[in-house]
Coordinates of C-alpha atoms in Angstrom, one line a residue:
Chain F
X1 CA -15.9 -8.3 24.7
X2 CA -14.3 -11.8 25.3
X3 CA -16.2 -13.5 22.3
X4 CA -15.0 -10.7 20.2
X5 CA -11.7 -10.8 21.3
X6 CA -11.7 -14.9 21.1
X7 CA -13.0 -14.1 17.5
X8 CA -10.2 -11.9 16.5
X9 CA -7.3 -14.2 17.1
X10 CA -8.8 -16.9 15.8
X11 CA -9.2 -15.1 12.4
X12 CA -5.5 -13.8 13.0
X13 CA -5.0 -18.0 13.5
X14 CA -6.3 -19.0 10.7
X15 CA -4.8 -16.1 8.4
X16 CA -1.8 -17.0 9.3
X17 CA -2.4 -20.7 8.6
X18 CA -3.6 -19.8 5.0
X19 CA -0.7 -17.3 4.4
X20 CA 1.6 -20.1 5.5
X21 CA -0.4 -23.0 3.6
X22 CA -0.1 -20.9 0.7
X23 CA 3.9 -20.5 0.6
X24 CA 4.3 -24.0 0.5
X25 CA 2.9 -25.1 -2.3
X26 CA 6.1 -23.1 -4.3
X27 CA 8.3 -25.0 -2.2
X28 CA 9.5 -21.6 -0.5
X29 CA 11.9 -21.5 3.2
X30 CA 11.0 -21.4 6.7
X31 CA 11.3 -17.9 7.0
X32 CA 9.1 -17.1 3.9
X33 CA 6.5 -18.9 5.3
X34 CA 6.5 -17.4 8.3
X35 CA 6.8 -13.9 6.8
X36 CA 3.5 -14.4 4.5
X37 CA 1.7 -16.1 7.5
X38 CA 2.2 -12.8 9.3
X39 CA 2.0 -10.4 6.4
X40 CA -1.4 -12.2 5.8
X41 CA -2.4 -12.4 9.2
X42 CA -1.8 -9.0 10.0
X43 CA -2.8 -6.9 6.4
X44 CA -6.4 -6.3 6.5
X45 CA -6.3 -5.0 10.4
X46 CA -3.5 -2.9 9.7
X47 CA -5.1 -1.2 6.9
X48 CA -8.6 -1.0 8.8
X49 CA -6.7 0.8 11.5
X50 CA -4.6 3.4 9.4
X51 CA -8.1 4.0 7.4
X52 CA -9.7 4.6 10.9
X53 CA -6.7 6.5 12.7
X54 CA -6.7 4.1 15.4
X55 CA -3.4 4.0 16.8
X56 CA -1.2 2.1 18.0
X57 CA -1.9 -0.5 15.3
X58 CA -3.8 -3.6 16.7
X59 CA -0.5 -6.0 16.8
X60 CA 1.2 -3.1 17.8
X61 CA -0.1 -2.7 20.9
X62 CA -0.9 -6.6 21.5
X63 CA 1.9 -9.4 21.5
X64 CA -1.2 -12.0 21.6
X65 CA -1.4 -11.4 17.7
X66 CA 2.3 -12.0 17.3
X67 CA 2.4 -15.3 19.2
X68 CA -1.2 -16.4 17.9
X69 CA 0.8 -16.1 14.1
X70 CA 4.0 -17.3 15.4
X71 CA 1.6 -20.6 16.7
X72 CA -0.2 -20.9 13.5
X73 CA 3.0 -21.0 11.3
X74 CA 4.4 -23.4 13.2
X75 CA 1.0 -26.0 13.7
X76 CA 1.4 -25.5 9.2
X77 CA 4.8 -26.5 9.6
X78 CA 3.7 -29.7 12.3
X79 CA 0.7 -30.8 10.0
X80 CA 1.9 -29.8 6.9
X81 CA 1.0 -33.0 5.0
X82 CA -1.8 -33.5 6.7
X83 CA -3.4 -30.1 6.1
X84 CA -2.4 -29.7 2.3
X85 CA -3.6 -33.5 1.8
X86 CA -7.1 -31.8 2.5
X87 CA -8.0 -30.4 -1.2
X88 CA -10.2 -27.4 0.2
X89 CA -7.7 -26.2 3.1
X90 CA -6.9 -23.0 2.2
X91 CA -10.2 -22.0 0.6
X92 CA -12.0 -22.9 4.2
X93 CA -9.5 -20.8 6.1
X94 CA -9.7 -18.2 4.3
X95 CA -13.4 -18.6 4.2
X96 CA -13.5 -18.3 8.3
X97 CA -10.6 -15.7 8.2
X98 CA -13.1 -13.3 6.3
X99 CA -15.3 -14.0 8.2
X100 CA -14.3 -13.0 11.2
X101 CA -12.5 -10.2 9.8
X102 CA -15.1 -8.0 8.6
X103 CA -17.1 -8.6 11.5
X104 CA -14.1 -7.9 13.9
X105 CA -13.3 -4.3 10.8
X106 CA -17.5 -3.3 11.1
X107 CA -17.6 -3.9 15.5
X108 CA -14.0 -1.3 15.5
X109 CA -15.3 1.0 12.6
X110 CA -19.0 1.4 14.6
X111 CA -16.9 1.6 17.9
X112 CA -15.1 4.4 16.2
X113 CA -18.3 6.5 15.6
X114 CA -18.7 6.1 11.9
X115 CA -21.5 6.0 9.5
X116 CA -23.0 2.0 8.9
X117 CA -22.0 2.3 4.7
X118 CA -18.8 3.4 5.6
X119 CA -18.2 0.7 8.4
X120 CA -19.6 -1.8 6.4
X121 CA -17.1 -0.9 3.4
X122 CA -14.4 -0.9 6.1
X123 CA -15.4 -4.3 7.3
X124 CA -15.0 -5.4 3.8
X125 CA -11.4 -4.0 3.2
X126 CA -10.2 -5.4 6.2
X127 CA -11.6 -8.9 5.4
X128 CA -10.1 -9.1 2.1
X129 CA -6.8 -6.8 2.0
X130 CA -4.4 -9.9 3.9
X131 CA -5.5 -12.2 1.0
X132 CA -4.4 -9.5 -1.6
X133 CA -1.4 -9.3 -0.1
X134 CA -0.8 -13.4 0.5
X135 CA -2.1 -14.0 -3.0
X136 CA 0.2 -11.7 -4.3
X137 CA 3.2 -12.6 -2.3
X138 CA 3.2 -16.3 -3.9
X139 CA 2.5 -15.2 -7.1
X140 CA -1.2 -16.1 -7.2
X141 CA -4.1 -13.9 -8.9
X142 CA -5.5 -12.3 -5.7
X143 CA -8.3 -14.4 -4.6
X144 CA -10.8 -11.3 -5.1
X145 CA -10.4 -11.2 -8.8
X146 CA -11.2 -14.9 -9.2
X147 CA -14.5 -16.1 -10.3
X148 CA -17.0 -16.7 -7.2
X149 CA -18.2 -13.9 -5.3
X150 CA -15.6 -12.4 -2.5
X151 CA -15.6 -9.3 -1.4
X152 CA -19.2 -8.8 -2.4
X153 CA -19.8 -11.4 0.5
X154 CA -18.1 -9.2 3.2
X155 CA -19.7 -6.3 2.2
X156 CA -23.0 -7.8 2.0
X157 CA -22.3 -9.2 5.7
X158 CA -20.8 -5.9 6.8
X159 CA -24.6 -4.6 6.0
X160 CA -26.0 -7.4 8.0
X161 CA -23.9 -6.2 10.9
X162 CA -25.1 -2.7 11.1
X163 CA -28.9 -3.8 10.4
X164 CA -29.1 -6.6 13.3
X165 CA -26.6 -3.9 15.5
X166 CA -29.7 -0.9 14.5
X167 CA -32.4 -3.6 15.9
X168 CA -30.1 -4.2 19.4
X169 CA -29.1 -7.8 18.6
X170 CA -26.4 -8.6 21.7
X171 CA -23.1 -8.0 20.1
X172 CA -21.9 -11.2 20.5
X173 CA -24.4 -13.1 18.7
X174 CA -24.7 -10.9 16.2
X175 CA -20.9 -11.8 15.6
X176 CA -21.5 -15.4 15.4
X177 CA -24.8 -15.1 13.4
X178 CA -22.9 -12.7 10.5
X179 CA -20.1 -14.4 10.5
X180 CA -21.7 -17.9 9.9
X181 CA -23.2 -16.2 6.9
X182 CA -20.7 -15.0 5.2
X183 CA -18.4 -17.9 6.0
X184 CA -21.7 -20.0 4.9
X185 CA -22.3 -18.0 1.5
X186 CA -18.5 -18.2 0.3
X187 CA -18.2 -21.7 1.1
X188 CA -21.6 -22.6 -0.9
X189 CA -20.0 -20.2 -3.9
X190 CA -16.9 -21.7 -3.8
X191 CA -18.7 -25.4 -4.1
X192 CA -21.4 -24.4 -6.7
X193 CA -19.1 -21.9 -8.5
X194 CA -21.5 -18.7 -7.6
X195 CA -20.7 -15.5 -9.3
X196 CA -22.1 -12.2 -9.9
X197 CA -23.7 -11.7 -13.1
X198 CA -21.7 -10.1 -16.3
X199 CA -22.3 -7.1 -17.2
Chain J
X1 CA -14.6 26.6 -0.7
X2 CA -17.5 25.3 -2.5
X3 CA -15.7 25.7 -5.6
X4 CA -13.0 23.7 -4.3
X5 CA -15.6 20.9 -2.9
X6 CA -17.3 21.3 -6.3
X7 CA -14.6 20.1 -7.8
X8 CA -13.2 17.3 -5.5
X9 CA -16.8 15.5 -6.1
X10 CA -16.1 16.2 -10.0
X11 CA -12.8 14.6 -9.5
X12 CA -14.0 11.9 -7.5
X13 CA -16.6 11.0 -10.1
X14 CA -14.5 11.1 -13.6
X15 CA -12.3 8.8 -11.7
X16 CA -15.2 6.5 -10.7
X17 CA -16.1 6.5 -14.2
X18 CA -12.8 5.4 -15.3
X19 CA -12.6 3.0 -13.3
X20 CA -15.9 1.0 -14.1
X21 CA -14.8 1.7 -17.1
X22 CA -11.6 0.3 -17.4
X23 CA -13.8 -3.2 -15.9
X24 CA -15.6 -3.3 -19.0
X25 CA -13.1 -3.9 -21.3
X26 CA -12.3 -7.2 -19.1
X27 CA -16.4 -8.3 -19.3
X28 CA -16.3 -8.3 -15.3
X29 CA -19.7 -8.6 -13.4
X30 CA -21.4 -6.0 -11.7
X31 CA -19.6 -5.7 -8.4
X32 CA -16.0 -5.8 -10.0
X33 CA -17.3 -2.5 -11.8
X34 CA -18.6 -0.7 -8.5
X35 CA -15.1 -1.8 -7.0
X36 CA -12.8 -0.7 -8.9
X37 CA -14.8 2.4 -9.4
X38 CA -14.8 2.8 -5.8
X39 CA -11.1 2.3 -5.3
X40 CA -10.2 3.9 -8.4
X41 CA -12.1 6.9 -6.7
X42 CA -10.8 7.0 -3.1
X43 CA -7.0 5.7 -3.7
X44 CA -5.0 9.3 -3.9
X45 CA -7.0 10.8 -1.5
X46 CA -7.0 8.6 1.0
X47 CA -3.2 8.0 0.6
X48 CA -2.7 11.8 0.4
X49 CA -4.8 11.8 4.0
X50 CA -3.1 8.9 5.7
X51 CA 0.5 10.7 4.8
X52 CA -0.9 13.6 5.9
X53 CA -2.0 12.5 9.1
X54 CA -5.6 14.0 7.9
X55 CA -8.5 12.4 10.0
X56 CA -10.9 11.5 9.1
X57 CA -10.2 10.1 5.6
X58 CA -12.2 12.6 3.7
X59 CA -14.6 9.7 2.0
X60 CA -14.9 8.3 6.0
X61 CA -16.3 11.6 7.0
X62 CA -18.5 12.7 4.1
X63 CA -21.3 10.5 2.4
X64 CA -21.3 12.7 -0.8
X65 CA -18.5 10.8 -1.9
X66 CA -19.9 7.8 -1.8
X67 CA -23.1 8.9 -3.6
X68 CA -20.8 10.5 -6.0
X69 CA -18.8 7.5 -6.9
X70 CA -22.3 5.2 -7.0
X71 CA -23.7 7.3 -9.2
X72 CA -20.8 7.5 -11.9
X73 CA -20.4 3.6 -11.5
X74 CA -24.4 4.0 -12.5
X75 CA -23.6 6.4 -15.0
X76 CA -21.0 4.0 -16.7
X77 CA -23.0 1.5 -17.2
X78 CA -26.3 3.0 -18.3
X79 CA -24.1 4.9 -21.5
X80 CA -21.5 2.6 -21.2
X81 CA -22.0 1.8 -25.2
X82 CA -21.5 5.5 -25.9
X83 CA -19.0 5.9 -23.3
X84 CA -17.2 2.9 -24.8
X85 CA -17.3 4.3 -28.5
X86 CA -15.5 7.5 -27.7
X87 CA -12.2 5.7 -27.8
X88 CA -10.3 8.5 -26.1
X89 CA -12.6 8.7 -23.0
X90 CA -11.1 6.7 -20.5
X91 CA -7.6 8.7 -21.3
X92 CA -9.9 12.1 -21.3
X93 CA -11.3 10.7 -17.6
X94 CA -8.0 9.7 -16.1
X95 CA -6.4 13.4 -17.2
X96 CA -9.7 15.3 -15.6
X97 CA -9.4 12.7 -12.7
X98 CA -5.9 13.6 -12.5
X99 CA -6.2 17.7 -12.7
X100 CA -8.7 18.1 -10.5
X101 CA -7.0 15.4 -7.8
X102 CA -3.6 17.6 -8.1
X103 CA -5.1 20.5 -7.1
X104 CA -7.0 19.5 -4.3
X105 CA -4.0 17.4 -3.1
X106 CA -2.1 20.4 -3.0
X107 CA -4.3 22.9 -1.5
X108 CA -5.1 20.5 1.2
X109 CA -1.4 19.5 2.1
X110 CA -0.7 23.9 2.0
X111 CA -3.9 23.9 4.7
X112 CA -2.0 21.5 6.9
X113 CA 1.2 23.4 6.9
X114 CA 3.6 21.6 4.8
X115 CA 6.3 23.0 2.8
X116 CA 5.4 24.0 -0.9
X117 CA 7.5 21.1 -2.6
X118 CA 6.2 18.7 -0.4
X119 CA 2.5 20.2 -1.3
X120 CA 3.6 19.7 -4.7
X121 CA 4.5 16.2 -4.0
X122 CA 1.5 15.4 -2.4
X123 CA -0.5 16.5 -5.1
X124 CA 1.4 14.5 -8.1
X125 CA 0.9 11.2 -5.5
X126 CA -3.0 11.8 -4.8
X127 CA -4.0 12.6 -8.3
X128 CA -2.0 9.4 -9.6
X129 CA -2.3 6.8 -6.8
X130 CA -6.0 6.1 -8.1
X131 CA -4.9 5.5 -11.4
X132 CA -2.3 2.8 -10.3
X133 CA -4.6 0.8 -8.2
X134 CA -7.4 1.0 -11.1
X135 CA -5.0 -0.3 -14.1
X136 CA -2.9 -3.1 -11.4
X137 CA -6.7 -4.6 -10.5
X138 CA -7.8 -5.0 -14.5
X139 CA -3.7 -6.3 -15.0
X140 CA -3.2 -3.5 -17.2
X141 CA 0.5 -1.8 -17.4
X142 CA -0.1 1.2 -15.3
X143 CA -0.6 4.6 -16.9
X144 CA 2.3 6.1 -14.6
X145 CA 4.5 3.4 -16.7
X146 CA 3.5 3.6 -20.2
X147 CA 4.8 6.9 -23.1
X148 CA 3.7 9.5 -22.3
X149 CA 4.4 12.4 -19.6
X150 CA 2.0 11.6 -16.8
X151 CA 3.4 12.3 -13.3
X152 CA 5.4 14.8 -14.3
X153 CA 2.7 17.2 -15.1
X154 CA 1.2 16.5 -12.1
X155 CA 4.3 17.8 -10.2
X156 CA 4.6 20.5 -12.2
X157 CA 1.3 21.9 -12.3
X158 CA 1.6 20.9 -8.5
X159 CA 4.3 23.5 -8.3
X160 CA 2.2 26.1 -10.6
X161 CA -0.3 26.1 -8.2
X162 CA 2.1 26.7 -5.0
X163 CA 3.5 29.8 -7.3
X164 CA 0.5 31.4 -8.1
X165 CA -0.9 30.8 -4.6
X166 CA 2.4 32.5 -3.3
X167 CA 1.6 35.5 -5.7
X168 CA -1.8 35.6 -4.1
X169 CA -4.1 34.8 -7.1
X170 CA -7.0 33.8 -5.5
X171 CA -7.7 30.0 -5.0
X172 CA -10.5 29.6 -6.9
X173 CA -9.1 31.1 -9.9
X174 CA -5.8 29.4 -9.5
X175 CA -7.8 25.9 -8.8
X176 CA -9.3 26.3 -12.9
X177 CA -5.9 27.6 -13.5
X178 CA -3.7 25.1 -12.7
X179 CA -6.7 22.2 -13.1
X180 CA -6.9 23.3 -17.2
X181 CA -2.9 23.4 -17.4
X182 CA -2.7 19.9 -16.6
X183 CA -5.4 18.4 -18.5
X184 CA -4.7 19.7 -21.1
X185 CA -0.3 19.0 -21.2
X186 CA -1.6 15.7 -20.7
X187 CA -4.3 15.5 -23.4
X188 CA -1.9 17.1 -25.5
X189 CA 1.1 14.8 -24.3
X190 CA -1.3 11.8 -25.6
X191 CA -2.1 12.9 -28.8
X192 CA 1.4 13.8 -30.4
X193 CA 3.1 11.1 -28.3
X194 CA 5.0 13.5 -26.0
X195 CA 7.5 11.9 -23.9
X196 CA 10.7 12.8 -21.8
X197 CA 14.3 12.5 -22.7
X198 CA 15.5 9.5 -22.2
X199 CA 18.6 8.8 -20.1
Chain Q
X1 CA 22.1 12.0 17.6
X2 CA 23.6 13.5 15.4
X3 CA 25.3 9.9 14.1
X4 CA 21.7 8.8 14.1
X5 CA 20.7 11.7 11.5
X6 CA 23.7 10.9 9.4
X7 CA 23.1 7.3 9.0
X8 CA 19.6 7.9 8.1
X9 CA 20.6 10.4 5.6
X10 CA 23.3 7.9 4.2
X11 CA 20.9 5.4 4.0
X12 CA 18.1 7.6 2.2
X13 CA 21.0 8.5 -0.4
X14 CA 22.2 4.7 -1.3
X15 CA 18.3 3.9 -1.8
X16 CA 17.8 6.5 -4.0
X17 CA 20.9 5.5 -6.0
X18 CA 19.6 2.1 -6.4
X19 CA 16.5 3.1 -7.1
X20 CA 17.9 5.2 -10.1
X21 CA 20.7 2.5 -11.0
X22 CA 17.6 0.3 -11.5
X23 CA 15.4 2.6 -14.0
X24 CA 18.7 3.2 -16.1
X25 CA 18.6 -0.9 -16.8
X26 CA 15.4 -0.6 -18.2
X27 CA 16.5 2.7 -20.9
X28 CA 13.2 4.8 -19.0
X29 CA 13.4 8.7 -18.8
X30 CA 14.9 11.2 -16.3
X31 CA 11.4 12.1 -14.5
X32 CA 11.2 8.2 -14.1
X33 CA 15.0 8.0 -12.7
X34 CA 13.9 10.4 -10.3
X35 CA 10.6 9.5 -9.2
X36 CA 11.5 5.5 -9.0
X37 CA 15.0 7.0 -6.2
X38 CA 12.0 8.9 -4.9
X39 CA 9.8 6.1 -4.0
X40 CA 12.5 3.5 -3.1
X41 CA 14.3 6.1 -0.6
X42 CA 10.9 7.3 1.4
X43 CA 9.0 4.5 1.0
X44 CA 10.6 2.5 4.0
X45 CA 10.6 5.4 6.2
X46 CA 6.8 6.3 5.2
X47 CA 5.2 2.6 6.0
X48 CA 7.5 3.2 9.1
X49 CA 5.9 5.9 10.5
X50 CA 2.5 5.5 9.4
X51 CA 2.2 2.2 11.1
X52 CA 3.8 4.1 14.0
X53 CA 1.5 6.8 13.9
X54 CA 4.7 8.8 13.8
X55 CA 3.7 12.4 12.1
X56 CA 4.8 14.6 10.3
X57 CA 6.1 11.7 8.2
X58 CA 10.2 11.8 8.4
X59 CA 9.8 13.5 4.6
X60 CA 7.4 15.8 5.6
X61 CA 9.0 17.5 8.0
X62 CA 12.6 17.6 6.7
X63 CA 13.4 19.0 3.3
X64 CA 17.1 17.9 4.0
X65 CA 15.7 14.3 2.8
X66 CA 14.6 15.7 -0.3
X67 CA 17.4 17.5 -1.1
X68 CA 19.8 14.1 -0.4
X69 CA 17.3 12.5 -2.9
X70 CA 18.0 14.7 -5.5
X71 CA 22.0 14.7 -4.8
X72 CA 21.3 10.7 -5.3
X73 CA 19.4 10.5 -8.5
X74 CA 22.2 13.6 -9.7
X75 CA 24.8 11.5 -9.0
X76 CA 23.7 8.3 -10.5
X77 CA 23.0 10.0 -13.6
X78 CA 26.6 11.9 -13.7
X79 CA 28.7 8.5 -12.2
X80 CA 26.2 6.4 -14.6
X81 CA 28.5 4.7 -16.5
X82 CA 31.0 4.6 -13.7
X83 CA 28.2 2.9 -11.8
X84 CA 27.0 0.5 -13.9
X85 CA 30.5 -1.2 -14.7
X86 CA 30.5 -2.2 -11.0
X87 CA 28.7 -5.2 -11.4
X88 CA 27.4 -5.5 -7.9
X89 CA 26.6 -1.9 -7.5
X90 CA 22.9 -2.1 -6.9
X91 CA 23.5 -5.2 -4.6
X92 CA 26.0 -3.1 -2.7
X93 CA 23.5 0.1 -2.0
X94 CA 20.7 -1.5 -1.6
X95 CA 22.7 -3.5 1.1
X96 CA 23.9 -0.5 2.6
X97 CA 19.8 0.7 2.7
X98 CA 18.8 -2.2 4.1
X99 CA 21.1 -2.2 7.1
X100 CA 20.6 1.9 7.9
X101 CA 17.0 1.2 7.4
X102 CA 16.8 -1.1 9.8
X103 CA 18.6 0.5 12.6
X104 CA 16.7 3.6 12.1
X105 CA 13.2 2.0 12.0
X106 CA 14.1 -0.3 14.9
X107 CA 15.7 3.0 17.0
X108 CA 12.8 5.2 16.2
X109 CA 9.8 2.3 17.3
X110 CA 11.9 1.8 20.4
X111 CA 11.5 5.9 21.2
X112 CA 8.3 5.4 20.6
X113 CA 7.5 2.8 23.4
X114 CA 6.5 -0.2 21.4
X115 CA 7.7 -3.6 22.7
X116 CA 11.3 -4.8 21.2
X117 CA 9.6 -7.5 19.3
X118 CA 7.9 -5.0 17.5
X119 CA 10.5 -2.5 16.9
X120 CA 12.3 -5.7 15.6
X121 CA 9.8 -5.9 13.2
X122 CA 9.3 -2.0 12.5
X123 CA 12.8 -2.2 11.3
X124 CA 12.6 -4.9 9.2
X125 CA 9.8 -3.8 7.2
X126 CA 11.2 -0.1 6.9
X127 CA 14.4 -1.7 5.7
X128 CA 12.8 -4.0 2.8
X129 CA 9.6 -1.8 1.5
X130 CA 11.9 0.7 -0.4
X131 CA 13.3 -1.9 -2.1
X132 CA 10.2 -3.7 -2.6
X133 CA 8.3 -0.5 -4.8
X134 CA 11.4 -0.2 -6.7
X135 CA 11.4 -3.9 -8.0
X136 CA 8.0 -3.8 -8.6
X137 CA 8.2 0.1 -10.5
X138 CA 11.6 -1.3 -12.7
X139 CA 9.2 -5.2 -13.3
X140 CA 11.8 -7.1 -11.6
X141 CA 10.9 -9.8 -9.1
X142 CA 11.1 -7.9 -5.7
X143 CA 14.5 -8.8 -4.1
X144 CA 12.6 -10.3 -0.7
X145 CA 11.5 -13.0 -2.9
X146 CA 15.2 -14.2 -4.8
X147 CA 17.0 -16.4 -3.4
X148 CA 19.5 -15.3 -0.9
X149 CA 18.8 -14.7 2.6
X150 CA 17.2 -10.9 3.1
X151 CA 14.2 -10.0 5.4
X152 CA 15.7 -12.3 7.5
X153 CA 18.6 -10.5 8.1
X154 CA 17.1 -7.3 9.0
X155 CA 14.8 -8.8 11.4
X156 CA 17.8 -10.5 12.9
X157 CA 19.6 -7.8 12.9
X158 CA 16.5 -5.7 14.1
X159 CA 17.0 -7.9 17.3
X160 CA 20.7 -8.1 18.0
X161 CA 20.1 -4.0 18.0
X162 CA 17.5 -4.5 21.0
X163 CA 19.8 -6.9 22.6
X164 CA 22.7 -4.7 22.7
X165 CA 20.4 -1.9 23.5
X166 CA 19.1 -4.3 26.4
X167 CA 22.9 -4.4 28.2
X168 CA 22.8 -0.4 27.4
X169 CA 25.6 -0.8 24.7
X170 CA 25.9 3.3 23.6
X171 CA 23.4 3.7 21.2
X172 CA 26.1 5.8 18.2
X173 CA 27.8 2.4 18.8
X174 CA 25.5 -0.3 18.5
X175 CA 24.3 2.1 15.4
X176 CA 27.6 0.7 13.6
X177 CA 27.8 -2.6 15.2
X178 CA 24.5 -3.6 13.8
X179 CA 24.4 -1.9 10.8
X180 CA 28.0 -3.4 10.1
X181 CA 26.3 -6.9 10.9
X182 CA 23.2 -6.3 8.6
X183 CA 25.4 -5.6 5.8
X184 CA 28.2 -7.7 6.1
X185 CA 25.8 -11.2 6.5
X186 CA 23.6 -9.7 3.4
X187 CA 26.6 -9.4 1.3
X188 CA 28.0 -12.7 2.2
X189 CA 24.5 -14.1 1.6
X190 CA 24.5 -12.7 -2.3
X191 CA 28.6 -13.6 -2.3
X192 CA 28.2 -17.4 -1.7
X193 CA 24.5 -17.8 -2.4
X194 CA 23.6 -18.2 1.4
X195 CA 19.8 -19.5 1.6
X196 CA 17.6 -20.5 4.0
X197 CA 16.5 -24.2 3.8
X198 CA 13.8 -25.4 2.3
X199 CA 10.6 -26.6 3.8

């Protein structure tokens, strides 16, 4: 329970960092930042827990989230040059932040008694809705429409959860093994421009 | 009842369809299809649900929606060339998707209890919420948007249904009713350009 | 109370005036008038409660909102013209929203035992959301993202309401107090082009 916990506000952490990384690049105030870091950091587990019925909503009911965001807003506003000066920033937080989403959205889904397919699909919306909602917010094309593979990834990984969870791999290394591999597999799609083919 | 399960999994797979669909035209890959199928599929019901308060979401506690949207996303693309050709088919999709969504919005939202004009309401926002989500993900202008009378049929036949349900025709009856009287105002709204007075 | 249910009633009537105010620019048609004062007036109050877990949703369970929606969009379309010539009309009402919005969604999260951080935060987001689907229905940029100084306002606001609610300030009062405060600095803020600096 710790690892998973540990694991879920450091994906809120580095949300937040990439919601807030992405308002500066259009030169945007304090408080905007601040408000897509915790927009982002917040969208997919709000919408995995109004899919589920699982009230209250996870920030809701835990002011850890709201100080782990407030702290990664404000170590982008302390290292801003130095994070932006590194080209792939962004793409590797987000990269982690699905990550650890869809495994964090697949563990609450399963915990909530529902089939694999659908906690796998749940996993997936909950990895990739805070990006849709960033991308958006700055005026971006939502990361999931661009060219290498995305969502795919945390679906794909949400599936790997459930199939190592069926064969009784301890929870918490199943959570580090899946999320290596999806964070692994968009990274390597990212570098070798990886895409699905056309139809 | 089976009639009116019968056609929610009709509903759920025209809109399916017109969602993959609607990918084509764009030359997407594979997964984008299956995706916006999927979303296209499960976006008015599951915001009907959530406003509902209905748990679980009905695809979250029934695999025969998922099947059902799979196998129209196959569907779409084994005749996608002669789905394609028929130039009128994703507009005759989106108005069966939007029929058959009314109705079931609506007769769920009287099950729970709620007023008759909020029923009504209900059922315009289930059957038109997939829509919106489809044509915003393939950067289309959304149908609600464009000419011709789209929501308002909804509501209305919305209405018609809570009218002949309070004059006790019996549901099934009222669901191919009501179903027919929207499809085809909107079929018919589309082909002679009908639109409202404008302010 | 009963100021309580008045102020949330004003409020859901200067929404849906703006909302309709802001069709009319764009020459659209009655059903669109309505539906767009439809959208903007709940749509606050709806993310509210669902993220609350609050049902029936406040629409759902009161027809007296619908009704003061319809007196709204009726009124903009017989005051139209009268409307319009006031240049900052739409700035004015949607001010107004924003500041009932936001004592309302802060009140109701606070009597639902959620932290004041939260309700803070409740309120804010009821306040803006409205505002935010009507931009984006009328294709204007959404009003959190112009210049002046907005969601920052209502979360400020959001707190002073706690604060006074803290030193037991009578709740009818600090009602006005706050609501007074979120309108008057959001006014100012569009008056003299009040922004929040830059990163």
């Amino acid at each position: 329970m710790q690892i998973q916990y540990a694991l879920e506000l450091l994906g809120t952490l580095v949300f937040a960092i990439s919601g807030a990384l992405a308002v500066k690049d259009k030169s945007e105030d304090w408080f905007g930042a601040g408000f897509t870091g915790f927009v982002t950091a917040i969208g997919g587990g709000t919408l995995r827990d109004i899919m589920l019925g699982s009230y209250p909503l996870s920030w809701v009911g835990d002011m850890n989230i709201i100080y782990t965001i407030l702290f990664g807003v404000l170590l982008t506003s302390f290292f801003n040059k130095f994070l932006q000066n590194l080209r792939r920033t962004l793409s590797l937080f987000d990269s982690m932040g699905i990550a650890l989403f869809t495994v964090a959205g697949v563990e609450k889904a399963l915990s909530m008694g529902v089939r694999w397919e659908i906690a796998a699909i749940m996993g997936m919306f909950s990895a990739v809705f805070g990006g849709v909602i960033r991308d958006t917010l700055v005026n971006e094309t939502p990361v999931i429409f661009r060219k290498e593979i995305y969502a795919s990834v945390c679906l794909l990984g949400g599936m790997l959860y459930t199939l190592l969870n069926y064969f009784e791999l301890e929870r918490d290394i199943n959570f580090i093994v899946t999320a290596s591999f999806i964070m692994s597999a968009r990274l390597l799609a990212v570098k070798y421009h990886i895409n699905f083919p056309k139809i």
